[in-house]
PDB file of C-alpha atoms and ligand atoms in Angstrom:
ATOM      1  CA  UNK L1008       0.000   0.000   0.000  1.00  0.00           C
ATOM      2  CA  UNK L1009       1.484   3.310  -1.103  1.00  0.00           C
ATOM      3  CA  UNK L1010       0.909   6.412   1.026  1.00  0.00           C
ATOM      4  CA  UNK L1011       0.829   9.545  -1.131  1.00  0.00           C
ATOM      5  CA  UNK L1012       1.016  12.991   0.412  1.00  0.00           C
ATOM      6  CA  UNK L1013       1.034  14.965  -2.841  1.00  0.00           C
ATOM      7  CA  UNK L1014      -1.124  15.145  -5.960  1.00  0.00           C
ATOM      8  CA  UNK L1015       1.867  14.433  -8.192  1.00  0.00           C
ATOM      9  CA  UNK L1016       2.543  11.187  -6.270  1.00  0.00           C
ATOM     10  CA  UNK L1017      -1.083  10.119  -6.853  1.00  0.00           C
ATOM     11  CA  UNK L1018      -0.815  10.900 -10.566  1.00  0.00           C
ATOM     12  CA  UNK L1019       2.482   9.013 -10.933  1.00  0.00           C
ATOM     13  CA  UNK L1020       1.083   5.952  -9.087  1.00  0.00           C
ATOM     14  CA  UNK L1021      -2.038   6.040 -11.251  1.00  0.00           C
ATOM     15  CA  UNK L1022       0.041   6.097 -14.444  1.00  0.00           C
ATOM     16  CA  UNK L1023       2.133   3.141 -13.298  1.00  0.00           C
ATOM     17  CA  UNK L1024      -0.862   1.000 -12.229  1.00  0.00           C
ATOM     18  CA  UNK L1025      -3.420   0.318 -14.931  1.00  0.00           C
ATOM     19  CA  UNK L1026      -6.848  -1.309 -14.732  1.00  0.00           C
ATOM     20  CA  UNK L1027     -10.064  -0.035 -13.210  1.00  0.00           C
ATOM     21  CA  UNK L1028      -9.800   2.268 -10.215  1.00  0.00           C
ATOM     22  CA  UNK L1029     -12.241   2.630  -7.302  1.00  0.00           C
ATOM     23  CA  UNK L1030     -11.939   5.653  -4.992  1.00  0.00           C
ATOM     24  CA  UNK L1031     -13.330   5.871  -1.456  1.00  0.00           C
ATOM     25  CA  UNK L1032     -13.179   9.504  -0.281  1.00  0.00           C
ATOM     26  CA  UNK L1033     -13.113   9.803   3.538  1.00  0.00           C
ATOM     27  CA  UNK L1034     -12.201  12.183   6.329  1.00  0.00           C
ATOM     28  CA  UNK L1035     -10.513   9.312   8.224  1.00  0.00           C
ATOM     29  CA  UNK L1036     -11.459   8.037  11.709  1.00  0.00           C
ATOM     30  CA  UNK L1037     -12.584   4.987   9.788  1.00  0.00           C
ATOM     31  CA  UNK L1038     -15.405   2.807  11.063  1.00  0.00           C
ATOM     32  CA  UNK L1039     -17.265  -0.181   9.681  1.00  0.00           C
ATOM     33  CA  UNK L1040     -19.327   2.093   7.405  1.00  0.00           C
ATOM     34  CA  UNK L1041     -16.145   3.202   5.586  1.00  0.00           C
ATOM     35  CA  UNK L1042     -14.645  -0.283   5.647  1.00  0.00           C
ATOM     36  CA  UNK L1043     -17.726  -1.788   4.000  1.00  0.00           C
ATOM     37  CA  UNK L1044     -17.278   0.736   1.145  1.00  0.00           C
ATOM     38  CA  UNK L1045     -13.597  -0.184   0.856  1.00  0.00           C
ATOM     39  CA  UNK L1046     -14.438  -3.915   0.724  1.00  0.00           C
ATOM     40  CA  UNK L1047     -16.940  -3.257  -2.020  1.00  0.00           C
ATOM     41  CA  UNK L1048     -14.442  -1.137  -3.957  1.00  0.00           C
ATOM     42  CA  UNK L1049     -11.882  -3.932  -3.511  1.00  0.00           C
ATOM     43  CA  UNK L1050     -14.338  -6.462  -4.978  1.00  0.00           C
ATOM     44  CA  UNK L1051     -15.325  -4.282  -7.942  1.00  0.00           C
ATOM     45  CA  UNK L1052     -12.016  -2.761  -9.117  1.00  0.00           C
ATOM     46  CA  UNK L1053      -8.467  -3.778  -9.918  1.00  0.00           C
ATOM     47  CA  UNK L1054      -7.007  -0.847  -7.971  1.00  0.00           C
ATOM     48  CA  UNK L1055      -8.448   0.773  -4.841  1.00  0.00           C
ATOM     49  CA  UNK L1056      -7.615   4.246  -3.546  1.00  0.00           C
ATOM     50  CA  UNK L1057      -8.768   5.856  -0.299  1.00  0.00           C
ATOM     51  CA  UNK L1058      -8.401   9.548   0.448  1.00  0.00           C
ATOM     52  CA  UNK L1059      -8.131  10.721   4.040  1.00  0.00           C
ATOM     53  CA  UNK L1060      -8.587  14.469   4.304  1.00  0.00           C
ATOM     54  CA  UNK L1061     -10.486  16.437   6.942  1.00  0.00           C
ATOM     55  CA  UNK L1062     -11.771  19.076   4.563  1.00  0.00           C
ATOM     56  CA  UNK L1063     -11.793  22.497   6.268  1.00  0.00           C
ATOM     57  CA  UNK L1064     -14.147  24.130   3.756  1.00  0.00           C
ATOM     58  CA  UNK L1065     -17.103  21.913   4.703  1.00  0.00           C
ATOM     59  CA  UNK L1066     -16.952  22.842   8.407  1.00  0.00           C
ATOM     60  CA  UNK L1067     -18.650  25.930   9.799  1.00  0.00           C
ATOM     61  CA  UNK L1068     -16.525  28.525  11.588  1.00  0.00           C
ATOM     62  CA  UNK L1069     -16.503  27.413  15.222  1.00  0.00           C
ATOM     63  CA  UNK L1070     -17.539  23.868  14.197  1.00  0.00           C
ATOM     64  CA  UNK L1071     -15.729  20.643  15.098  1.00  0.00           C
ATOM     65  CA  UNK L1072     -12.927  20.893  12.494  1.00  0.00           C
ATOM     66  CA  UNK L1073     -10.167  21.200  15.123  1.00  0.00           C
ATOM     67  CA  UNK L1074     -11.465  18.422  17.349  1.00  0.00           C
ATOM     68  CA  UNK L1075     -12.398  16.047  14.481  1.00  0.00           C
ATOM     69  CA  UNK L1076     -10.585  12.725  15.229  1.00  0.00           C
ATOM     70  CA  UNK L1077      -7.440  12.047  13.126  1.00  0.00           C
ATOM     71  CA  UNK L1078      -6.157   8.545  14.027  1.00  0.00           C
ATOM     72  CA  UNK L1079      -4.055   8.235  10.830  1.00  0.00           C
ATOM     73  CA  UNK L1080      -1.806   5.330  11.904  1.00  0.00           C
ATOM     74  CA  UNK L1081      -4.780   3.214  12.926  1.00  0.00           C
ATOM     75  CA  UNK L1082      -6.639   4.063   9.699  1.00  0.00           C
ATOM     76  CA  UNK L1083      -3.619   3.044   7.609  1.00  0.00           C
ATOM     77  CA  UNK L1084      -3.388  -0.315   9.419  1.00  0.00           C
ATOM     78  CA  UNK L1085      -7.061  -1.031   8.705  1.00  0.00           C
ATOM     79  CA  UNK L1086      -6.712  -0.097   5.026  1.00  0.00           C
ATOM     80  CA  UNK L1087      -3.583  -2.226   4.615  1.00  0.00           C
ATOM     81  CA  UNK L1088      -5.498  -5.258   5.915  1.00  0.00           C
ATOM     82  CA  UNK L1089      -8.193  -4.671   3.282  1.00  0.00           C
ATOM     83  CA  UNK L1090      -5.688  -4.680   0.418  1.00  0.00           C
ATOM     84  CA  UNK L1091      -5.950  -1.001  -0.529  1.00  0.00           C
ATOM     85  CA  UNK L1092      -3.372   0.005  -3.163  1.00  0.00           C
ATOM     86  CA  UNK L1093      -3.118   3.745  -2.603  1.00  0.00           C
ATOM     87  CA  UNK L1094      -3.925   6.105   0.279  1.00  0.00           C
ATOM     88  CA  UNK L1095      -3.846   9.862  -0.267  1.00  0.00           C
ATOM     89  CA  UNK L1096      -3.481  11.821   2.970  1.00  0.00           C
ATOM     90  CA  UNK L1097      -2.570  15.361   1.928  1.00  0.00           C
ATOM     91  CA  UNK L1098      -1.821  18.411   4.068  1.00  0.00           C
ATOM     92  CA  UNK L1099      -4.311  21.291   3.827  1.00  0.00           C
ATOM     93  CA  UNK L1100      -1.956  23.348   1.634  1.00  0.00           C
ATOM     94  CA  UNK L1101      -1.792  20.555  -0.965  1.00  0.00           C
ATOM     95  CA  UNK L1102      -5.567  20.815  -1.532  1.00  0.00           C
ATOM     96  CA  UNK L1103      -5.992  24.522  -0.789  1.00  0.00           C
ATOM     97  CA  UNK L1104      -2.720  26.251  -1.736  1.00  0.00           C
ATOM     98  CA  UNK L1105      -2.322  29.970  -1.105  1.00  0.00           C
ATOM     99  CA  UNK L1106      -4.358  31.947  -3.656  1.00  0.00           C
ATOM    100  CA  UNK L1107      -6.955  29.148  -4.013  1.00  0.00           C
ATOM    101  CA  UNK L1108     -10.155  30.863  -5.224  1.00  0.00           C
ATOM    102  CA  UNK L1109     -12.388  28.408  -7.107  1.00  0.00           C
ATOM    103  CA  UNK L1110     -15.397  26.765  -5.443  1.00  0.00           C
ATOM    104  CA  UNK L1111     -18.126  24.471  -6.785  1.00  0.00           C
ATOM    105  CA  UNK L1112     -21.711  25.369  -5.887  1.00  0.00           C
ATOM    106  CA  UNK L1113     -24.595  22.973  -6.521  1.00  0.00           C
ATOM    107  CA  UNK L1114     -27.842  24.940  -6.304  1.00  0.00           C
ATOM    108  CA  UNK L1115     -31.469  23.699  -5.629  1.00  0.00           C
ATOM    109  CA  UNK L1116     -30.888  20.430  -3.773  1.00  0.00           C
ATOM    110  CA  UNK L1117     -28.306  21.933  -1.419  1.00  0.00           C
ATOM    111  CA  UNK L1118     -30.841  24.422  -0.024  1.00  0.00           C
ATOM    112  CA  UNK L1119     -33.090  22.313   2.290  1.00  0.00           C
ATOM    113  CA  UNK L1120     -32.248  19.942   5.178  1.00  0.00           C
ATOM    114  CA  UNK L1121     -28.481  19.808   5.865  1.00  0.00           C
ATOM    115  CA  UNK L1122     -27.921  22.755   3.531  1.00  0.00           C
ATOM    116  CA  UNK L1123     -30.323  24.910   5.542  1.00  0.00           C
ATOM    117  CA  UNK L1124     -28.773  23.914   8.885  1.00  0.00           C
ATOM    118  CA  UNK L1125     -25.133  24.064   7.692  1.00  0.00           C
ATOM    119  CA  UNK L1126     -24.726  26.995   5.264  1.00  0.00           C
ATOM    120  CA  UNK L1127     -21.664  26.531   3.044  1.00  0.00           C
ATOM    121  CA  UNK L1128     -21.267  22.857   3.942  1.00  0.00           C
ATOM    122  CA  UNK L1129     -22.138  21.466   0.510  1.00  0.00           C
ATOM    123  CA  UNK L1130     -20.028  24.094  -1.255  1.00  0.00           C
ATOM    124  CA  UNK L1131     -17.059  22.674   0.665  1.00  0.00           C
ATOM    125  CA  UNK L1132     -18.077  19.066  -0.078  1.00  0.00           C
ATOM    126  CA  UNK L1133     -18.701  19.735  -3.792  1.00  0.00           C
ATOM    127  CA  UNK L1134     -15.395  21.566  -4.130  1.00  0.00           C
ATOM    128  CA  UNK L1135     -13.234  18.912  -2.481  1.00  0.00           C
ATOM    129  CA  UNK L1136     -15.035  16.015  -4.173  1.00  0.00           C
ATOM    130  CA  UNK L1137     -14.590  17.661  -7.607  1.00  0.00           C
ATOM    131  CA  UNK L1138     -10.893  18.089  -6.847  1.00  0.00           C
ATOM    132  CA  UNK L1139     -10.598  14.444  -5.747  1.00  0.00           C
ATOM    133  CA  UNK L1140     -12.349  13.279  -8.935  1.00  0.00           C
ATOM    134  CA  UNK L1141      -9.888  15.340 -10.992  1.00  0.00           C
ATOM    135  CA  UNK L1142      -6.877  14.130  -9.022  1.00  0.00           C
ATOM    136  CA  UNK L1143      -7.780  10.400  -9.099  1.00  0.00           C
ATOM    137  CA  UNK L1144      -9.717  10.081 -12.383  1.00  0.00           C
ATOM    138  CA  UNK L1145     -11.153   6.854 -10.940  1.00  0.00           C
ATOM    139  CA  UNK L1146     -13.745   4.740 -12.740  1.00  0.00           C
ATOM    140  CA  UNK L1147     -15.940   4.489  -9.641  1.00  0.00           C
ATOM    141  CA  UNK L1148     -16.334   6.439  -6.403  1.00  0.00           C
ATOM    142  CA  UNK L1149     -17.986   5.082  -3.257  1.00  0.00           C
ATOM    143  CA  UNK L1150     -20.159   7.015  -0.778  1.00  0.00           C
ATOM    144  CA  UNK L1151     -22.408   5.988   2.108  1.00  0.00           C
ATOM    145  CA  UNK L1152     -26.207   6.305   2.025  1.00  0.00           C
ATOM    146  CA  UNK L1153     -26.046   7.666   5.590  1.00  0.00           C
ATOM    147  CA  UNK L1154     -25.259  11.065   4.068  1.00  0.00           C
ATOM    148  CA  UNK L1155     -28.251  10.897   1.720  1.00  0.00           C
ATOM    149  CA  UNK L1156     -28.210  14.564   0.720  1.00  0.00           C
ATOM    150  CA  UNK L1157     -24.457  14.447   0.101  1.00  0.00           C
ATOM    151  CA  UNK L1158     -25.055  11.511  -2.264  1.00  0.00           C
ATOM    152  CA  UNK L1159     -27.767  13.482  -4.104  1.00  0.00           C
ATOM    153  CA  UNK L1160     -25.469  16.522  -4.371  1.00  0.00           C
ATOM    154  CA  UNK L1161     -22.553  14.472  -5.702  1.00  0.00           C
ATOM    155  CA  UNK L1162     -24.743  12.695  -8.279  1.00  0.00           C
ATOM    156  CA  UNK L1163     -26.039  16.075  -9.446  1.00  0.00           C
ATOM    157  CA  UNK L1164     -22.524  17.500  -9.636  1.00  0.00           C
ATOM    158  CA  UNK L1165     -21.229  14.560 -11.677  1.00  0.00           C
ATOM    159  CA  UNK L1166     -24.168  14.837 -14.060  1.00  0.00           C
ATOM    160  CA  UNK L1167     -24.001  18.626 -14.440  1.00  0.00           C
ATOM    161  CA  UNK L1168     -20.214  18.835 -14.903  1.00  0.00           C
ATOM    162  CA  UNK L1169     -19.956  15.668 -17.068  1.00  0.00           C
ATOM    163  CA  UNK L1170     -17.454  14.037 -14.741  1.00  0.00           C
ATOM    164  CA  UNK L1171     -16.740  10.506 -16.020  1.00  0.00           C
ATOM    165  CA  UNK L1172     -17.070   8.582 -12.752  1.00  0.00           C
ATOM    166  CA  UNK L1173     -19.710   6.072 -11.613  1.00  0.00           C
ATOM    167  CA  UNK L1174     -21.121   6.892  -8.182  1.00  0.00           C
ATOM    168  CA  UNK L1175     -21.672   3.763  -6.072  1.00  0.00           C
ATOM    169  CA  UNK L1176     -23.738   4.092  -2.889  1.00  0.00           C
ATOM    170  CA  UNK L1177     -23.235   1.702   0.041  1.00  0.00           C
ATOM    171  CA  UNK L1178     -25.928   0.924   2.611  1.00  0.00           C
ATOM    172  CA  UNK L1179     -25.763   2.503   6.072  1.00  0.00           C
ATOM    173  CA  UNK L1180     -23.955   0.269   8.563  1.00  0.00           C
ATOM    174  CA  UNK L1181     -25.518   0.217  12.040  1.00  0.00           C
ATOM    175  CA  UNK L1182     -24.582  -0.640  15.623  1.00  0.00           C
ATOM    176  CA  UNK L1183     -26.538  -3.448  17.337  1.00  0.00           C
ATOM    177  CA  UNK L1184     -29.159  -0.953  18.633  1.00  0.00           C
ATOM    178  CA  UNK L1185     -29.620   0.601  15.181  1.00  0.00           C
ATOM    179  CA  UNK L1186     -27.481   3.737  15.638  1.00  0.00           C
ATOM    180  CA  UNK L1187     -25.883   4.546  12.271  1.00  0.00           C
ATOM    181  CA  UNK L1188     -22.090   4.348  12.404  1.00  0.00           C
ATOM    182  CA  UNK L1189     -20.440   7.765  12.288  1.00  0.00           C
ATOM    183  CA  UNK L1190     -17.069   9.163  13.291  1.00  0.00           C
ATOM    184  CA  UNK L1191     -18.989  11.721  15.374  1.00  0.00           C
ATOM    185  CA  UNK L1192     -20.524   8.998  17.608  1.00  0.00           C
ATOM    186  CA  UNK L1193     -17.180   9.097  19.458  1.00  0.00           C
ATOM    187  CA  UNK L1194     -18.146  12.540  20.850  1.00  0.00           C
ATOM    188  CA  UNK L1195     -21.205  11.135  22.713  1.00  0.00           C
ATOM    189  CA  UNK L1196     -21.164  10.598  26.493  1.00  0.00           C
ATOM    190  CA  UNK L1197     -22.348   7.163  27.706  1.00  0.00           C
ATOM    191  CA  UNK L1198     -25.809   8.599  28.463  1.00  0.00           C
ATOM    192  CA  UNK L1199     -26.019  10.351  25.085  1.00  0.00           C
ATOM    193  CA  UNK L1200     -24.842   7.222  23.290  1.00  0.00           C
ATOM    194  CA  UNK L1201     -27.627   5.202  24.918  1.00  0.00           C
ATOM    195  CA  UNK L1202     -30.181   7.868  24.030  1.00  0.00           C
ATOM    196  CA  UNK L1203     -28.974   8.173  20.411  1.00  0.00           C
ATOM    197  CA  UNK L1204     -30.674   4.976  19.236  1.00  0.00           C
ATOM    198  CA  UNK L1205     -33.884   7.038  19.268  1.00  0.00           C
ATOM    199  CA  UNK L1206     -33.002   8.250  15.737  1.00  0.00           C
ATOM    200  CA  UNK L1207     -33.293   4.700  14.452  1.00  0.00           C
ATOM    201  CA  UNK L1208     -36.497   4.083  16.433  1.00  0.00           C
ATOM    202  CA  UNK L1209     -38.063   7.236  14.978  1.00  0.00           C
ATOM    203  CA  UNK L1210     -37.204   6.160  11.429  1.00  0.00           C
ATOM    204  CA  UNK L1211     -38.543   2.635  12.107  1.00  0.00           C
ATOM    205  CA  UNK L1212     -41.809   4.060  13.472  1.00  0.00           C
ATOM    206  CA  UNK L1213     -42.325   6.173  10.331  1.00  0.00           C
ATOM    207  CA  UNK L1214     -41.312   3.287   8.071  1.00  0.00           C
ATOM    208  CA  UNK L1215     -43.822   1.006   9.829  1.00  0.00           C
ATOM    209  CA  UNK L1216     -46.563   3.598   9.371  1.00  0.00           C
ATOM    210  CA  UNK L1217     -45.619   3.856   5.675  1.00  0.00           C
ATOM    211  CA  UNK L1218     -45.724   0.065   5.316  1.00  0.00           C
ATOM    212  CA  UNK L1219     -49.201   0.069   6.920  1.00  0.00           C
ATOM    213  CA  UNK L1220     -50.281   2.398   4.100  1.00  0.00           C
ATOM    214  CA  UNK L1221     -49.744   5.890   5.554  1.00  0.00           C
ATOM    215  CA  UNK L1222     -49.022   8.255   2.649  1.00  0.00           C
ATOM    216  CA  UNK L1223     -49.514  11.630   4.333  1.00  0.00           C
ATOM    217  CA  UNK L1224     -46.148  13.427   4.644  1.00  0.00           C
ATOM    218  CA  UNK L1225     -47.245  15.464   7.687  1.00  0.00           C
ATOM    219  CA  UNK L1226     -48.305  12.260   9.471  1.00  0.00           C
ATOM    220  CA  UNK L1227     -44.942  10.571   8.802  1.00  0.00           C
ATOM    221  CA  UNK L1228     -43.071  13.653  10.045  1.00  0.00           C
ATOM    222  CA  UNK L1229     -45.304  13.699  13.151  1.00  0.00           C
ATOM    223  CA  UNK L1230     -44.594  10.012  13.861  1.00  0.00           C
ATOM    224  CA  UNK L1231     -40.829  10.705  13.816  1.00  0.00           C
ATOM    225  CA  UNK L1232     -41.206  13.796  16.005  1.00  0.00           C
ATOM    226  CA  UNK L1233     -43.402  11.962  18.543  1.00  0.00           C
ATOM    227  CA  UNK L1234     -40.827   9.165  18.899  1.00  0.00           C
ATOM    228  CA  UNK L1235     -37.937  11.635  19.275  1.00  0.00           C
ATOM    229  CA  UNK L1236     -39.863  13.597  21.930  1.00  0.00           C
ATOM    230  CA  UNK L1237     -39.842  10.509  24.154  1.00  0.00           C
ATOM    231  CA  UNK L1238     -36.082  11.001  24.608  1.00  0.00           C
ATOM    232  CA  UNK L1239     -35.396  14.112  26.730  1.00  0.00           C
ATOM    233  CA  UNK L1240     -31.720  14.344  25.622  1.00  0.00           C
ATOM    234  CA  UNK L1241     -32.713  14.631  21.943  1.00  0.00           C
ATOM    235  CA  UNK L1242     -32.874  18.188  20.526  1.00  0.00           C
ATOM    236  CA  UNK L1243     -34.528  17.864  17.138  1.00  0.00           C
ATOM    237  CA  UNK L1244     -33.201  20.043  14.287  1.00  0.00           C
ATOM    238  CA  UNK L1245     -35.456  18.663  11.590  1.00  0.00           C
ATOM    239  CA  UNK L1246     -37.529  15.681  10.539  1.00  0.00           C
ATOM    240  CA  UNK L1247     -38.284  15.271   6.857  1.00  0.00           C
ATOM    241  CA  UNK L1248     -40.319  13.135   4.475  1.00  0.00           C
ATOM    242  CA  UNK L1249     -39.045  14.357   1.129  1.00  0.00           C
ATOM    243  CA  UNK L1250     -38.873  13.470  -2.528  1.00  0.00           C
ATOM    244  CA  UNK L1251     -35.684  11.357  -2.865  1.00  0.00           C
ATOM    245  CA  UNK L1252     -34.499  13.296  -5.938  1.00  0.00           C
ATOM    246  CA  UNK L1253     -35.580  16.916  -5.423  1.00  0.00           C
ATOM    247  CA  UNK L1254     -35.452  16.718  -1.585  1.00  0.00           C
ATOM    248  CA  UNK L1255     -38.609  18.855  -1.409  1.00  0.00           C
ATOM    249  CA  UNK L1256     -40.997  17.995   1.450  1.00  0.00           C
ATOM    250  CA  UNK L1257     -43.904  15.830   0.290  1.00  0.00           C
ATOM    251  CA  UNK L1258     -47.537  16.372   1.253  1.00  0.00           C
ATOM    252  CA  UNK L1259     -48.688  13.101  -0.249  1.00  0.00           C
ATOM    253  CA  UNK L1260     -46.296  10.256  -1.009  1.00  0.00           C
ATOM    254  CA  UNK L1261     -46.898   8.663  -4.365  1.00  0.00           C
ATOM    255  CA  UNK L1262     -43.675   6.830  -5.229  1.00  0.00           C
ATOM    256  CA  UNK L1263     -40.633   6.820  -2.995  1.00  0.00           C
ATOM    257  CA  UNK L1264     -39.823   8.903   0.058  1.00  0.00           C
ATOM    258  CA  UNK L1265     -36.610   9.839   1.853  1.00  0.00           C
ATOM    259  CA  UNK L1266     -37.263   9.924   5.598  1.00  0.00           C
ATOM    260  CA  UNK L1267     -34.465  11.842   7.292  1.00  0.00           C
ATOM    261  CA  UNK L1268     -33.713  13.591  10.546  1.00  0.00           C
ATOM    262  CA  UNK L1269     -31.041  15.583  12.348  1.00  0.00           C
ATOM    263  CA  UNK L1270     -30.847  15.554  16.135  1.00  0.00           C
ATOM    264  CA  UNK L1271     -28.429  17.122  18.611  1.00  0.00           C
ATOM    265  CA  UNK L1272     -27.290  15.405  21.801  1.00  0.00           C
ATOM    266  CA  UNK L1273     -25.439  18.068  23.761  1.00  0.00           C
ATOM    267  CA  UNK L1274     -22.981  19.506  21.224  1.00  0.00           C
ATOM    268  CA  UNK L1275     -23.004  16.419  18.980  1.00  0.00           C
ATOM    269  CA  UNK L1276     -25.152  16.485  15.876  1.00  0.00           C
ATOM    270  CA  UNK L1277     -26.331  13.178  14.376  1.00  0.00           C
ATOM    271  CA  UNK L1278     -28.173  12.495  11.118  1.00  0.00           C
ATOM    272  CA  UNK L1279     -29.807   9.382   9.699  1.00  0.00           C
ATOM    273  CA  UNK L1280     -32.291   8.385   7.001  1.00  0.00           C
ATOM    274  CA  UNK L1281     -34.326   5.616   5.418  1.00  0.00           C
ATOM    275  CA  UNK L1282     -34.992   5.535   1.680  1.00  0.00           C
ATOM    276  CA  UNK L1283     -38.353   3.854   1.064  1.00  0.00           C
TER     277      UNK L1283
HETATM  278  O1  PAF N 538     -18.515  12.058   3.727  1.00  0.00           O
HETATM  279  C1  PAF N 538     -17.376  12.507   3.987  1.00  0.00           C
HETATM  280  O2  PAF N 538     -16.602  11.923   4.759  1.00  0.00           O
HETATM  281  C2  PAF N 538     -16.941  13.812   3.349  1.00  0.00           C
HETATM  282  O3  PAF N 538     -18.016  14.701   3.235  1.00  0.00           O
HETATM  283  C3  PAF N 538     -16.231  13.626   2.005  1.00  0.00           C
HETATM  284  C4  PAF N 538     -17.156  13.043   0.965  1.00  0.00           C
HETATM  285  C5  PAF N 538     -15.012  12.732   2.177  1.00  0.00           C
HETATM  286  C6  PAF N 538     -15.743  14.990   1.484  1.00  0.00           C
HETATM  287  O4  PAF N 538     -14.873  15.600   2.369  1.00  0.00           O
END
């Protein structure tokens, strides 16, 4: 496994190693959700690359950028065991050199949900992901369904800018009590961690109502809210029953629906979703 710190090292390695390439972009602090994407990339491509870069432009000022976990040695050990060919772990100045001034903005679908709660977040994601696509020129790129809006934004970006990469989406990996795996779960106290499974219970309650035939968007949002209210530590930011493509809230569900929610426990913000 080759560890590249610079873009020119990635390009040279790419030129020397032919075949299909799969890229798994990450911010490190790898958990089973990331590793399942890496295993899938390993199975579907001749060469597998993983990027590890805590991208400053997708964090709000005063957000958790500084305290975001960076266990690089441990991450590298895990990736070596999975047979990854190339890891790119650049310094900030390699991605954002002095005088950097070009950003990628996806419009409509970045406005609701996460976009409304985290202004500028998707501009940072779209910019770094476009750069990674240009740097790696991989055949496929792997993202987790847990960040459903991020997936929608990246698919839109690839379509709009004609980027020749196939976006592969891996299912959300969950703890035994249903909590979606996330690097941010490490911030939770024991009490908050126990309480956090309420996100999954809220999604299950709305899914069950949907499976019983409920098609009223307001009702599904109310079911999620009622479940979350049973947990006093949960501060709800939003619950949503939206069109999976446009991400607009639905009054009446006709085809599919993306149920999603964002909840704070103390200073830790968790998101989760079900695509029905
Ligand atoms: O999902 C993430 O970890 C990040 O948003 C990504 C896609 C690696 C871009 O920094």
